[in-house]
Tab-separated table of C-alpha atoms in Angstrom:
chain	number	residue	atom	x	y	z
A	123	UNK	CA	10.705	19.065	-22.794
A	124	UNK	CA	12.689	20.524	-19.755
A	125	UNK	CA	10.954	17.842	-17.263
A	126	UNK	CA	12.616	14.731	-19.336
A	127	UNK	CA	16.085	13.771	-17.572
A	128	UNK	CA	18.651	11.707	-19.728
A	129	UNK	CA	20.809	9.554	-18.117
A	130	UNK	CA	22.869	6.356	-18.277
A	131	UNK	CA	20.833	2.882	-18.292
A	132	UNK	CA	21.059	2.030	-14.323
A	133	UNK	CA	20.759	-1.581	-13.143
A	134	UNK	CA	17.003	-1.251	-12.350
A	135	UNK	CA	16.676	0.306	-16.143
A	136	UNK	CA	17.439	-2.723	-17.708
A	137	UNK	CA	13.520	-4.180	-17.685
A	138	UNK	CA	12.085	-1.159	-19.495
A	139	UNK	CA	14.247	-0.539	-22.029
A	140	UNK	CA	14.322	-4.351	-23.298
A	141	UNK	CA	10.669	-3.721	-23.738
A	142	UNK	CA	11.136	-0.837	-25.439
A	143	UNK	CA	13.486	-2.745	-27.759
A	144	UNK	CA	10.868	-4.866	-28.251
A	145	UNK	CA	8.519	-2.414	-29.056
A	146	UNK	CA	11.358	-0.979	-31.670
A	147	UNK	CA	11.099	-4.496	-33.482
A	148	UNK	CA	8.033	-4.516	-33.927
A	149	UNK	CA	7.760	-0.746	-35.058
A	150	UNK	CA	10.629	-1.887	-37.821
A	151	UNK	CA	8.276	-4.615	-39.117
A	152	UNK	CA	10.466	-7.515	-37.333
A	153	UNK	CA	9.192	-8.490	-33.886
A	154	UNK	CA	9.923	-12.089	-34.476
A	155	UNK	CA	13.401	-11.351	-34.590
A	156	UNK	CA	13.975	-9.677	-31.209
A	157	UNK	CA	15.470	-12.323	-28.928
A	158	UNK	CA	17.524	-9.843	-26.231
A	159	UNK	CA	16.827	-10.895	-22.885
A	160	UNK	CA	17.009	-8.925	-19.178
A	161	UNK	CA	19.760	-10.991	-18.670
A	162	UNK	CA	21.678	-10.581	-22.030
A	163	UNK	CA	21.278	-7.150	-21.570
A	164	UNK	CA	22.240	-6.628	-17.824
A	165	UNK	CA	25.742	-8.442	-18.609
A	166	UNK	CA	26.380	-6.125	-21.869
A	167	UNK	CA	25.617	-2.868	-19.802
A	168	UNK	CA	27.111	-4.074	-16.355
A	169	UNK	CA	29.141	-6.873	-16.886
A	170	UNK	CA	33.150	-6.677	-16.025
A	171	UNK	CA	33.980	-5.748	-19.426
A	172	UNK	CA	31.225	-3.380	-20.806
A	173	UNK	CA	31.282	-2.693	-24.335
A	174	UNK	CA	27.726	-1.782	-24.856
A	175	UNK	CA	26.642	1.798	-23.035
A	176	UNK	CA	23.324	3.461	-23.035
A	177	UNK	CA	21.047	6.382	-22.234
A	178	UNK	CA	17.045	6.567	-20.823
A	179	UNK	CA	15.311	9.291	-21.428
A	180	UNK	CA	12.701	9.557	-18.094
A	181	UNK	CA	9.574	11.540	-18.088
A	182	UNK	CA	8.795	14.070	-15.265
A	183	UNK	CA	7.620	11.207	-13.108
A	184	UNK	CA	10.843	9.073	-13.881
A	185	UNK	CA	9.524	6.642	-16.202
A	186	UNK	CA	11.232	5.611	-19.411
A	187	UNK	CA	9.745	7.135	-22.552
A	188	UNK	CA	12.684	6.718	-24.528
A	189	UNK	CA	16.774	4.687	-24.483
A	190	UNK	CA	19.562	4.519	-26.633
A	191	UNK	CA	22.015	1.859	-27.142
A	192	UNK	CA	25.878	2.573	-28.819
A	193	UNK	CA	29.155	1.398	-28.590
A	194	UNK	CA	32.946	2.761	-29.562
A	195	UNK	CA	33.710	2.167	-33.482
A	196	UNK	CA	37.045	3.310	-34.542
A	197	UNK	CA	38.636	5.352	-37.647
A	198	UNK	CA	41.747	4.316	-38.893
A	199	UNK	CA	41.867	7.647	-40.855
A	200	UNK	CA	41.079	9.774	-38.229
A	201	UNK	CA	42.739	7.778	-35.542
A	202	UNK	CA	40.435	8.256	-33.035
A	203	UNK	CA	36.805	6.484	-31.692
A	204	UNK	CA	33.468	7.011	-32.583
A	205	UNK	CA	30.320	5.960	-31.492
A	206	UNK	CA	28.071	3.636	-33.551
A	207	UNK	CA	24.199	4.437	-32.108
A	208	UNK	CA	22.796	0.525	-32.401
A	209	UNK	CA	19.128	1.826	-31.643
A	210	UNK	CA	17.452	4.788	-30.569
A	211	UNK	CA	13.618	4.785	-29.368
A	212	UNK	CA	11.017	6.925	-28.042
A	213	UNK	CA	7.872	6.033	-26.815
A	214	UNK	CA	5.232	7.283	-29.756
A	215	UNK	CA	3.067	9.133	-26.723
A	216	UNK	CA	6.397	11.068	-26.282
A	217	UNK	CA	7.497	12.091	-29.546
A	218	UNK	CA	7.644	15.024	-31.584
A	219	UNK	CA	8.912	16.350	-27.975
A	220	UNK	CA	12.694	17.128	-28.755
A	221	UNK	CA	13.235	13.810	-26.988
A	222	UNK	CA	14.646	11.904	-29.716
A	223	UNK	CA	16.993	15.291	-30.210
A	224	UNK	CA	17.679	15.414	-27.048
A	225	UNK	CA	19.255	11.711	-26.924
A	226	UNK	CA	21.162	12.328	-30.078
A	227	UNK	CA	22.488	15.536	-28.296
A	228	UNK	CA	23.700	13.843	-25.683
A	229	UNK	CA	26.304	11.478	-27.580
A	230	UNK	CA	27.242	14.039	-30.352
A	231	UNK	CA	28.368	15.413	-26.470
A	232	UNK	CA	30.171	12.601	-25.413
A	233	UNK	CA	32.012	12.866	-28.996
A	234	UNK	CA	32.839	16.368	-28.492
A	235	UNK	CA	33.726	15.902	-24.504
A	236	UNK	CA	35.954	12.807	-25.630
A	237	UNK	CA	37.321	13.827	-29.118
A	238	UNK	CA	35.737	11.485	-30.955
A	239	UNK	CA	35.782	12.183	-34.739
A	240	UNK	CA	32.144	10.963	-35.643
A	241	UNK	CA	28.482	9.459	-34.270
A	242	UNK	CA	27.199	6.632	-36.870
A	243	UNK	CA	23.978	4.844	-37.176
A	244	UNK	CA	21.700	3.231	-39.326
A	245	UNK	CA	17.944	3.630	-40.560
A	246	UNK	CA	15.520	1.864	-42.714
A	247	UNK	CA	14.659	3.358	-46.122
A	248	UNK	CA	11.073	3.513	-45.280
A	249	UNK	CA	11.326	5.157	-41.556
A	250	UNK	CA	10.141	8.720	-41.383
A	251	UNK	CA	12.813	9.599	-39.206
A	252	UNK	CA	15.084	10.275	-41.566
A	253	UNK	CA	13.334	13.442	-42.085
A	254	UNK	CA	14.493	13.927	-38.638
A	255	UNK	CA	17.849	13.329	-38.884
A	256	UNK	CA	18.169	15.508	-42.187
A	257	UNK	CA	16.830	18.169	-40.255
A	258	UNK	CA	19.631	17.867	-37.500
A	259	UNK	CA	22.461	18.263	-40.173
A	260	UNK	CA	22.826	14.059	-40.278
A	261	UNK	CA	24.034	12.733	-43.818
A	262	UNK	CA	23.218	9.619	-45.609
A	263	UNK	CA	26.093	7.428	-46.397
A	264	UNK	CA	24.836	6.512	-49.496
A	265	UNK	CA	28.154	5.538	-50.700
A	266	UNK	CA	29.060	3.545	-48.113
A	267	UNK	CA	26.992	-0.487	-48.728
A	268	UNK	CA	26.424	-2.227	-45.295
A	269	UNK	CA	27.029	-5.936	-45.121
A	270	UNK	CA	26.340	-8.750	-42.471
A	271	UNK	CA	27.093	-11.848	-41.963
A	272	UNK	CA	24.619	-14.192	-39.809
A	273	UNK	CA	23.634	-17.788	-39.494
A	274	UNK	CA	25.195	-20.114	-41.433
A	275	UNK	CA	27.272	-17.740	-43.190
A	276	UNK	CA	29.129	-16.125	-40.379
A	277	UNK	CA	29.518	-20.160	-38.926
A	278	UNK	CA	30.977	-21.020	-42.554
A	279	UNK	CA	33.145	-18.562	-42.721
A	280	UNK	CA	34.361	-19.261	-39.146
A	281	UNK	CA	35.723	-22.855	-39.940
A	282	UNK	CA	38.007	-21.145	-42.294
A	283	UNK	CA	40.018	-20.044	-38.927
């Protein structure tokens, strides 16, 4: 899709693509979960300490169709960054459009560019994407168990400071 332009989230970005993560959560079956604000979101991205970067992907009349969200990770055994994709999204009337590839293209750049050793990310079991990503040459960790800690836990385990 020559006419899509990716580029870095800009200020007036910020509306759209918390809809679209909105419109991720509720694709992954959790809509009730999604509590990210304009606001939350404007700070991350443009705050005086950004740690959070991201990506639109704009249709030929400069709408957003699709985003991506990553920070830096970093390898102790390689010794260098990474990126860790938090969410990628395209609009469903713009898929199958090389999009999606398109966005994932653009940070296995920014790895190359900046000598990053590796791009991460996570997927459900159940989403058909991970045909996609197969396709692309992506592996499954299999070996590799996530964890999390929310809620109570992660406040538990805090008082043990």
């Amino acid at each position: 899709m020559s006419e899509t332009q990716i580029r870095p989230v800009e200020p007036a970005d910020v509306p759209a693509v918390v809809a679209m993560v909105y419109e991720l959560a509720a694709y992954e079956k959790a809509p009730e979960s999604c509590r990210l604000t304009e606001t939350q979101l404007h700070s991350c991205l443009f705050g005086d300490h950004p740690a959070l970067y991201g990506h639109v992907a704009l249709d030929a009349a400069g709408t957003p169709v699709g985003f991506m969200l990553w920070f830096l990770n970093f390898s102790t055994w390689e010794g260098t960054h990474g990126i860790y994709l938090e969410d990628l999204y395209v609009k469903p009337a713009a898929r199958a459009g090389g999009i999606g590839r398109r966005l994932l293209a653009t940070l296995a750049g920014i790895c190359v560019d900046r000598g990053y050793a590796r791009l991460d990310w996570s997927v459900l079991d159940w989403n058909p994407a991970r045909e996609f990503y197969a396709a692309i040459g992506a592996s499954a960790q299999e070996e590799w168990v996530p964890y999390r800690l929310t809620g109570t836990a992660l406040t538990g385990l805090a008082e043990y400071r």
